[in-house]
CSV table of C-alpha atoms and ligand atoms in Angstrom, one decimal:
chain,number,residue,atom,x,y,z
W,5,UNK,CA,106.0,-58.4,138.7
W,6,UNK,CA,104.6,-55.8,140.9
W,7,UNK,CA,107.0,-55.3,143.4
W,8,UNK,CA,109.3,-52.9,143.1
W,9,UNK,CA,112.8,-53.9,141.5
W,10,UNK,CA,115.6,-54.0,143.6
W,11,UNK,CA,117.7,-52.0,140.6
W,12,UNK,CA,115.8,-49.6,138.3
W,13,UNK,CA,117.9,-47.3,135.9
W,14,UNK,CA,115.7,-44.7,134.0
W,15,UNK,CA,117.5,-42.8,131.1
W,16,UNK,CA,120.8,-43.1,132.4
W,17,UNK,CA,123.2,-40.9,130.7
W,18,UNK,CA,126.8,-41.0,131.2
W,19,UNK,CA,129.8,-38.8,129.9
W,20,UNK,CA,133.9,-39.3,129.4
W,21,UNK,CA,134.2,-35.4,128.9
W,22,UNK,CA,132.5,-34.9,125.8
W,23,UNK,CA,131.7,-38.4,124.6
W,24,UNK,CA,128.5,-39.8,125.8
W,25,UNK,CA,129.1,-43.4,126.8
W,26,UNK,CA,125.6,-44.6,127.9
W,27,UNK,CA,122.7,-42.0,125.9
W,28,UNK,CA,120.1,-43.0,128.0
W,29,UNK,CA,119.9,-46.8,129.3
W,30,UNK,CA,116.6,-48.5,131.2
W,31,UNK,CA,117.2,-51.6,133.1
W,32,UNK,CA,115.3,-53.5,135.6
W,33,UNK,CA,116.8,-56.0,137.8
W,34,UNK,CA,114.0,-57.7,140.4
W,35,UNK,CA,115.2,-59.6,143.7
W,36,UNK,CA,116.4,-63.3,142.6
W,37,UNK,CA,116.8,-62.7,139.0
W,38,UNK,CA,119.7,-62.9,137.0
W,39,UNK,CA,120.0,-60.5,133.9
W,40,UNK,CA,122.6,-60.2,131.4
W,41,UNK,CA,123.4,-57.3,129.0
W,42,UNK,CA,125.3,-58.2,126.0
W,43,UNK,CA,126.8,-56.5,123.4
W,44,UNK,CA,130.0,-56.1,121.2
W,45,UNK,CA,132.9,-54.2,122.5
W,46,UNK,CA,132.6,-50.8,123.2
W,47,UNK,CA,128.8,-50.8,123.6
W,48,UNK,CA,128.8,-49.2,127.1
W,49,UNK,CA,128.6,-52.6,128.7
W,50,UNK,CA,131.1,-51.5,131.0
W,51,UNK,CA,129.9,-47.9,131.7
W,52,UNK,CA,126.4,-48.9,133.0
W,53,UNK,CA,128.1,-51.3,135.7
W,54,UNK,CA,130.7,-48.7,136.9
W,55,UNK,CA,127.9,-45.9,136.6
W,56,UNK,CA,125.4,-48.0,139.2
W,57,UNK,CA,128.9,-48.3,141.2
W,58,UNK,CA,128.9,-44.2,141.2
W,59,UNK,CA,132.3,-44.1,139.2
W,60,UNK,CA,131.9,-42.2,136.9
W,61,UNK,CA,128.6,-40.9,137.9
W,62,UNK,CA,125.1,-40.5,135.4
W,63,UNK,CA,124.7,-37.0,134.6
W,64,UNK,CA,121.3,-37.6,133.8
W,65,UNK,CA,119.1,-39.7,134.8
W,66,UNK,CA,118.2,-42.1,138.4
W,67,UNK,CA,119.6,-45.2,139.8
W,68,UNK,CA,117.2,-46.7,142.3
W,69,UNK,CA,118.6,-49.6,144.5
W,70,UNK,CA,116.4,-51.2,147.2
W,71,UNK,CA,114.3,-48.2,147.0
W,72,UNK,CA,116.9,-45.5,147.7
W,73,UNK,CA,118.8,-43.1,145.3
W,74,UNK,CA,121.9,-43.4,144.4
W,75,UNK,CA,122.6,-41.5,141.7
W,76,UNK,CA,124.9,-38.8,143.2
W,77,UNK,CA,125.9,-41.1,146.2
W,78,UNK,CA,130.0,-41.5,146.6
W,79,UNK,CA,131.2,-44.9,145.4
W,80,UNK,CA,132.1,-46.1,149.4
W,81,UNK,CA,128.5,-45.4,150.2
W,82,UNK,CA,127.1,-47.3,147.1
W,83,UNK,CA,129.3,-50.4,148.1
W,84,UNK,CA,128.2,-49.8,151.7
W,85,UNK,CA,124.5,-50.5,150.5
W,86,UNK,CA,125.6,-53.9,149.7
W,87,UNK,CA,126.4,-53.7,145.7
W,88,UNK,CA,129.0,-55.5,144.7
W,89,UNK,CA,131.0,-55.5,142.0
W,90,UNK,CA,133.4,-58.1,140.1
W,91,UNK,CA,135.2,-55.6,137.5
W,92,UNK,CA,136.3,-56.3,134.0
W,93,UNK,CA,139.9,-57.6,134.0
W,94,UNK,CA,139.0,-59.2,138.1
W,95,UNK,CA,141.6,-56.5,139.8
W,96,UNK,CA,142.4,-59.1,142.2
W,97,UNK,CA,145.1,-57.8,144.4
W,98,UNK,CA,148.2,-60.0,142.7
W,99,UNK,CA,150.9,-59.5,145.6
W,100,UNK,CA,148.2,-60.3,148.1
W,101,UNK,CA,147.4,-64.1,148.9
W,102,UNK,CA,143.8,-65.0,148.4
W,103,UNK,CA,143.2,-65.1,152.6
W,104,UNK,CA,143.4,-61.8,152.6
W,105,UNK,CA,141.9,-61.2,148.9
W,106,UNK,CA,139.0,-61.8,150.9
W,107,UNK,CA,139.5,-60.0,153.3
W,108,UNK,CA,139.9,-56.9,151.4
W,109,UNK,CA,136.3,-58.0,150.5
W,110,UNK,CA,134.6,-58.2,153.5
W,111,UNK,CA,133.0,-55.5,155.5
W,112,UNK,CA,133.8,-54.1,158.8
W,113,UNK,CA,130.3,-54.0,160.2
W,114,UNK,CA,129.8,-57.6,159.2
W,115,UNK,CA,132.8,-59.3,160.6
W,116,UNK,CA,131.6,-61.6,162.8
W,117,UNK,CA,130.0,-63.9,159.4
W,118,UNK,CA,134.0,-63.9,158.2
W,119,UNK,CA,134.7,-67.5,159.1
W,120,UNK,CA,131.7,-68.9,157.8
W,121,UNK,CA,131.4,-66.6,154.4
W,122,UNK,CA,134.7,-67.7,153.7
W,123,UNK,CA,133.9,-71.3,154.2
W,124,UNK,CA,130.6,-70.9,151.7
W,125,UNK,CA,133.4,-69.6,149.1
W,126,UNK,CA,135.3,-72.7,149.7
W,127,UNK,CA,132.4,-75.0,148.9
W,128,UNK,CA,131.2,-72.9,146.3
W,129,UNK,CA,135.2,-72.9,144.4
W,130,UNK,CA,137.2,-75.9,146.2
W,131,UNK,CA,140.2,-74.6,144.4
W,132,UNK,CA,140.1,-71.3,146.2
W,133,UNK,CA,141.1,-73.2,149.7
W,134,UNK,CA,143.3,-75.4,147.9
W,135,UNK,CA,145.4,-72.2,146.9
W,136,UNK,CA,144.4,-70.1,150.0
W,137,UNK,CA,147.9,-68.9,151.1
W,138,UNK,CA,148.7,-68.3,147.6
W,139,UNK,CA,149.5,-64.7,146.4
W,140,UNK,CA,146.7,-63.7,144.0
W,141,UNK,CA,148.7,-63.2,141.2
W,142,UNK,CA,150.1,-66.6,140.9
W,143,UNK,CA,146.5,-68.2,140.1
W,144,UNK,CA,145.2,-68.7,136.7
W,145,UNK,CA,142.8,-66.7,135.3
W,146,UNK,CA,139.6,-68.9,136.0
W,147,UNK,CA,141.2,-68.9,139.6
W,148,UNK,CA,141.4,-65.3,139.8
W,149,UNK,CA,138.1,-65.0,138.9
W,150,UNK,CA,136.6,-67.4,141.7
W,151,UNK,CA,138.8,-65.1,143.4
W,152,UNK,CA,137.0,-61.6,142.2
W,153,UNK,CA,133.5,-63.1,142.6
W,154,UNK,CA,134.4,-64.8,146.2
W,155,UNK,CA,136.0,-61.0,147.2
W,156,UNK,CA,132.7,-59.5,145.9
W,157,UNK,CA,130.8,-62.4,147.7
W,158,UNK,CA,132.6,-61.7,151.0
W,159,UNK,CA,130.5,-58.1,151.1
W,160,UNK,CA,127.8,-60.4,151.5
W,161,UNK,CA,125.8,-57.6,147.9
W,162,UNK,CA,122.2,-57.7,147.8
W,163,UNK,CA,123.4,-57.5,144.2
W,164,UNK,CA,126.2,-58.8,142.2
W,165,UNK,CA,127.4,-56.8,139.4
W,166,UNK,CA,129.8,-59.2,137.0
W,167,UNK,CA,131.5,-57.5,134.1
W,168,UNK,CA,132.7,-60.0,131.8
W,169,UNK,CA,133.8,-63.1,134.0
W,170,UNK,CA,134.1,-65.7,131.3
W,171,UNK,CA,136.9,-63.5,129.1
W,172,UNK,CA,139.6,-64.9,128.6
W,173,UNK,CA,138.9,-68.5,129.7
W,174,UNK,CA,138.6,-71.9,128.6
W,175,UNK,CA,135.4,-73.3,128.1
W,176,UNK,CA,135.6,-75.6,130.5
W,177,UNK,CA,136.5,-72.8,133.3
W,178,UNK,CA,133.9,-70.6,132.0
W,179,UNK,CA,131.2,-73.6,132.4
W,180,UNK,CA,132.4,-74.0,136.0
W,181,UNK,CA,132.5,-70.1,136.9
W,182,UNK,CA,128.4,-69.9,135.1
W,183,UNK,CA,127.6,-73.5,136.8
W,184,UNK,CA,128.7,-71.2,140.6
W,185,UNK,CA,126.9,-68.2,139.6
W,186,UNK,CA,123.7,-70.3,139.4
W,187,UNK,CA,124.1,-72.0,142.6
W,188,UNK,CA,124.6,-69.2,144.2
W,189,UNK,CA,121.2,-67.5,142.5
W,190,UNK,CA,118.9,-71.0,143.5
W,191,UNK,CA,120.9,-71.4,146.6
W,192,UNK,CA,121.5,-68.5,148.1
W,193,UNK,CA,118.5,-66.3,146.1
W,194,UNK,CA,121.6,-64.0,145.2
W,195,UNK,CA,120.7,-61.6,142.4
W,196,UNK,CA,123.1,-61.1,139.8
W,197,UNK,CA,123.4,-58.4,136.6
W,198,UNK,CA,125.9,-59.5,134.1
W,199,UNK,CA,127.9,-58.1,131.5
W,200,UNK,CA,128.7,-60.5,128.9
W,201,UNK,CA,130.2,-60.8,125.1
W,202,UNK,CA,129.5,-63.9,125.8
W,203,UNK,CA,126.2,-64.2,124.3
W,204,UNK,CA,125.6,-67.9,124.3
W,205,UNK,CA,126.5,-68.8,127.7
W,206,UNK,CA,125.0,-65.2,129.5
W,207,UNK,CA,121.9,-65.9,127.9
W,208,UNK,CA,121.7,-69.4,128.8
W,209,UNK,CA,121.5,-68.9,132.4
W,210,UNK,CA,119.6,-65.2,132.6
W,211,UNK,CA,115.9,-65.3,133.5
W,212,UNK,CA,116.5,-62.0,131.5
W,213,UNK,CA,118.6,-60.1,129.1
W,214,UNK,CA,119.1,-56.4,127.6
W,215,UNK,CA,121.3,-56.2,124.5
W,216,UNK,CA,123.4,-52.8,124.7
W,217,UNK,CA,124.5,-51.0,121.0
W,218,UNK,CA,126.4,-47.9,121.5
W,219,UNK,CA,125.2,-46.7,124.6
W,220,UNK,CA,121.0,-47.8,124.0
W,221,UNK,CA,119.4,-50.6,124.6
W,222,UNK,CA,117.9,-52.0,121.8
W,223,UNK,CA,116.1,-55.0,122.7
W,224,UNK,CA,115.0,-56.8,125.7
W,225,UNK,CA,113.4,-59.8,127.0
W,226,UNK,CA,113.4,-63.6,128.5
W,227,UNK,CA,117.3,-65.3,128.2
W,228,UNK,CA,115.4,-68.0,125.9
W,229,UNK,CA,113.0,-65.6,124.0
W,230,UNK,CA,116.7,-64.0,122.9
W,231,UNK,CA,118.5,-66.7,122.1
W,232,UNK,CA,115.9,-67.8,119.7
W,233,UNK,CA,115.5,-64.6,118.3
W,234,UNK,CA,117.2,-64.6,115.1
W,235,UNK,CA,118.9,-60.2,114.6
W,236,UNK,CA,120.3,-61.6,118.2
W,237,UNK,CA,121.6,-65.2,116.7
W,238,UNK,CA,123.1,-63.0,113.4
W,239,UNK,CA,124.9,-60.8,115.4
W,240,UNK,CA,126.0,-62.1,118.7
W,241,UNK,CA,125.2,-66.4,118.5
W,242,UNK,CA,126.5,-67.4,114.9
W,243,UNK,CA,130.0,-68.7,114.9
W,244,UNK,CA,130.6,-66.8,118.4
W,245,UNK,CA,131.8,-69.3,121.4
W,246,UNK,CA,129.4,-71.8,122.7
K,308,ADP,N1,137.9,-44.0,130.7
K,308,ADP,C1,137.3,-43.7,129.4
K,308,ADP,N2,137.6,-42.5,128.8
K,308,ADP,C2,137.1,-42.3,127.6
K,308,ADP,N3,136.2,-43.1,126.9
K,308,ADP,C3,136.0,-44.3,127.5
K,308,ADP,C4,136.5,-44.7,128.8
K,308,ADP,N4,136.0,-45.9,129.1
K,308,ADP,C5,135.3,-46.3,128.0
K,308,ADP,N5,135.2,-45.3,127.1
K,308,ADP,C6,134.5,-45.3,125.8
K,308,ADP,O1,133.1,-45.5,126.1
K,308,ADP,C7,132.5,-46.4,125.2
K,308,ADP,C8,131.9,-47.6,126.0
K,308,ADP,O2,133.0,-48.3,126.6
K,308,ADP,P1,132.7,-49.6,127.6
K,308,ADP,O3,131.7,-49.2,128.6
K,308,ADP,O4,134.0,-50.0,128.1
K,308,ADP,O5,132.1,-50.7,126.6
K,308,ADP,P2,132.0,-52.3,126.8
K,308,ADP,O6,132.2,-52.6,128.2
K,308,ADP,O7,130.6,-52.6,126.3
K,308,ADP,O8,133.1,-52.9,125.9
K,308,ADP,C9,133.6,-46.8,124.3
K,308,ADP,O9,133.4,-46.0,123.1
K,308,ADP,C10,134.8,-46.5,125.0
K,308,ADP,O10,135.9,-46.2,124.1
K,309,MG,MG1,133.5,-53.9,129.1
């Protein structure tokens, strides 16, 4: 591809004090791809999508998004670029109903698209409007995290950043949640970078994937060239969930 990516990190290092979390990381994501980095627990998964988000921020390295830096930019400004971000854990607002979930999501300066983005989020999770004027933390956890993708959605992100949205769920809910995330990719040519220890399923619907081991990545390459590759199968395929 020759046009420039929409997200390039270059030898991103980040720090927790001392400890170095990510020891230089290179990703690419281009416009309309979905990419997935997997790896175990505690690889720095995590790290890389909060440091894109500015919090904490790469002490060395660049972030490019959509041709700008970001590197040292304040989180509010990042998010104000249109990066969105569905954390680990969902951080849905619990005592809040899922109305006004999303509109904690949406931005001021595009207000006028509320009605309609929120209907899009209806069609795209019918149990969201079934459950509208329900307080966040009353849904289940698949529910909550229609709701955490649909708040992220209601920013109307050039990119969607989604850390981990299949934890914790059944594997009917997860196939539901991946099923979305792929209609919105074809549909709406929404790019999406996902964080997954969910190997099978991540890789499954990535164009492309990075795998993460303590703070490097190790390997890259096409969702299918991955799951057939067989270190990848050994350590994050055999007997892991399908
Ligand atoms: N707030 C923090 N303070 C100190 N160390 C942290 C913090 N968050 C994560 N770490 C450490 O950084 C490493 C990467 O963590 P994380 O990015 O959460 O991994 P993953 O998302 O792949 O499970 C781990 O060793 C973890 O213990
Ligand atoms: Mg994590």
């Amino acid at each position: 591809m020759s046009e420039e990516p929409l997200l390039k990190v270059q030898a991103v290092e980040t720090y927790y004090g001392n400890i170095r979390a990510l020891a230089g990381v290179d990703v690419e994501v281009h416009r309309g791809e979905i990419v997935s980095l997997i790896g175990a627990n505690g690889a720095g998964k995590s790290t890389l999508m909060m440091t894109i988000c500015g919090s904490p921020q790469a002490r060395r390295g660049q972030i490019i998004f959509d041709g700008t830096d970001i590197t040292q930019m304040p989180t509010h400004l990042i998010a104000r670029r249109r990066i969105a971000q569905s954390p680990e854990g969902r951080r849905i607002f619990p005592r809040m109903t899922v109305m006004e979930n999303l509109q904690m999501g949406a931005s001021l300066d595009n207000l006028k698209y509320f009605d309609t983005d929120v209907e899009k989020i209806f069609t795209l999770f019918p149990r969201l409007k079934e459950r509208q004027h329900q307080r966040g933390g009353t849904l289940s956890g698949g529910e909550q995290q229609m709701l955490s993708i649909g708040r992220a959605l209601m920013a109307r992100p050039k990119l969607l950043l989604l850390d981990e949205p299949s934890l914790g769920l059944a594997p009917l809910i997860i196939k539901g949640i991946f099923e979305a995330i792929k209609v919105l990719n074809k549909e709406e040519g929404l790019t999406v970078f996902l964080v997954e220890q969910n190997a099978f399923a991540a890789l499954r619907l990535s164009d492309r994937a990075y795998v993460m081991v303590n703070g490097q990545v190790t390997m890259s390459g096409s969702g299918k060239e991955l799951l057939a590759d067989p270190s990848v199968r050994a350590a994050y395929l055999e007997g892991g969930r399908h």
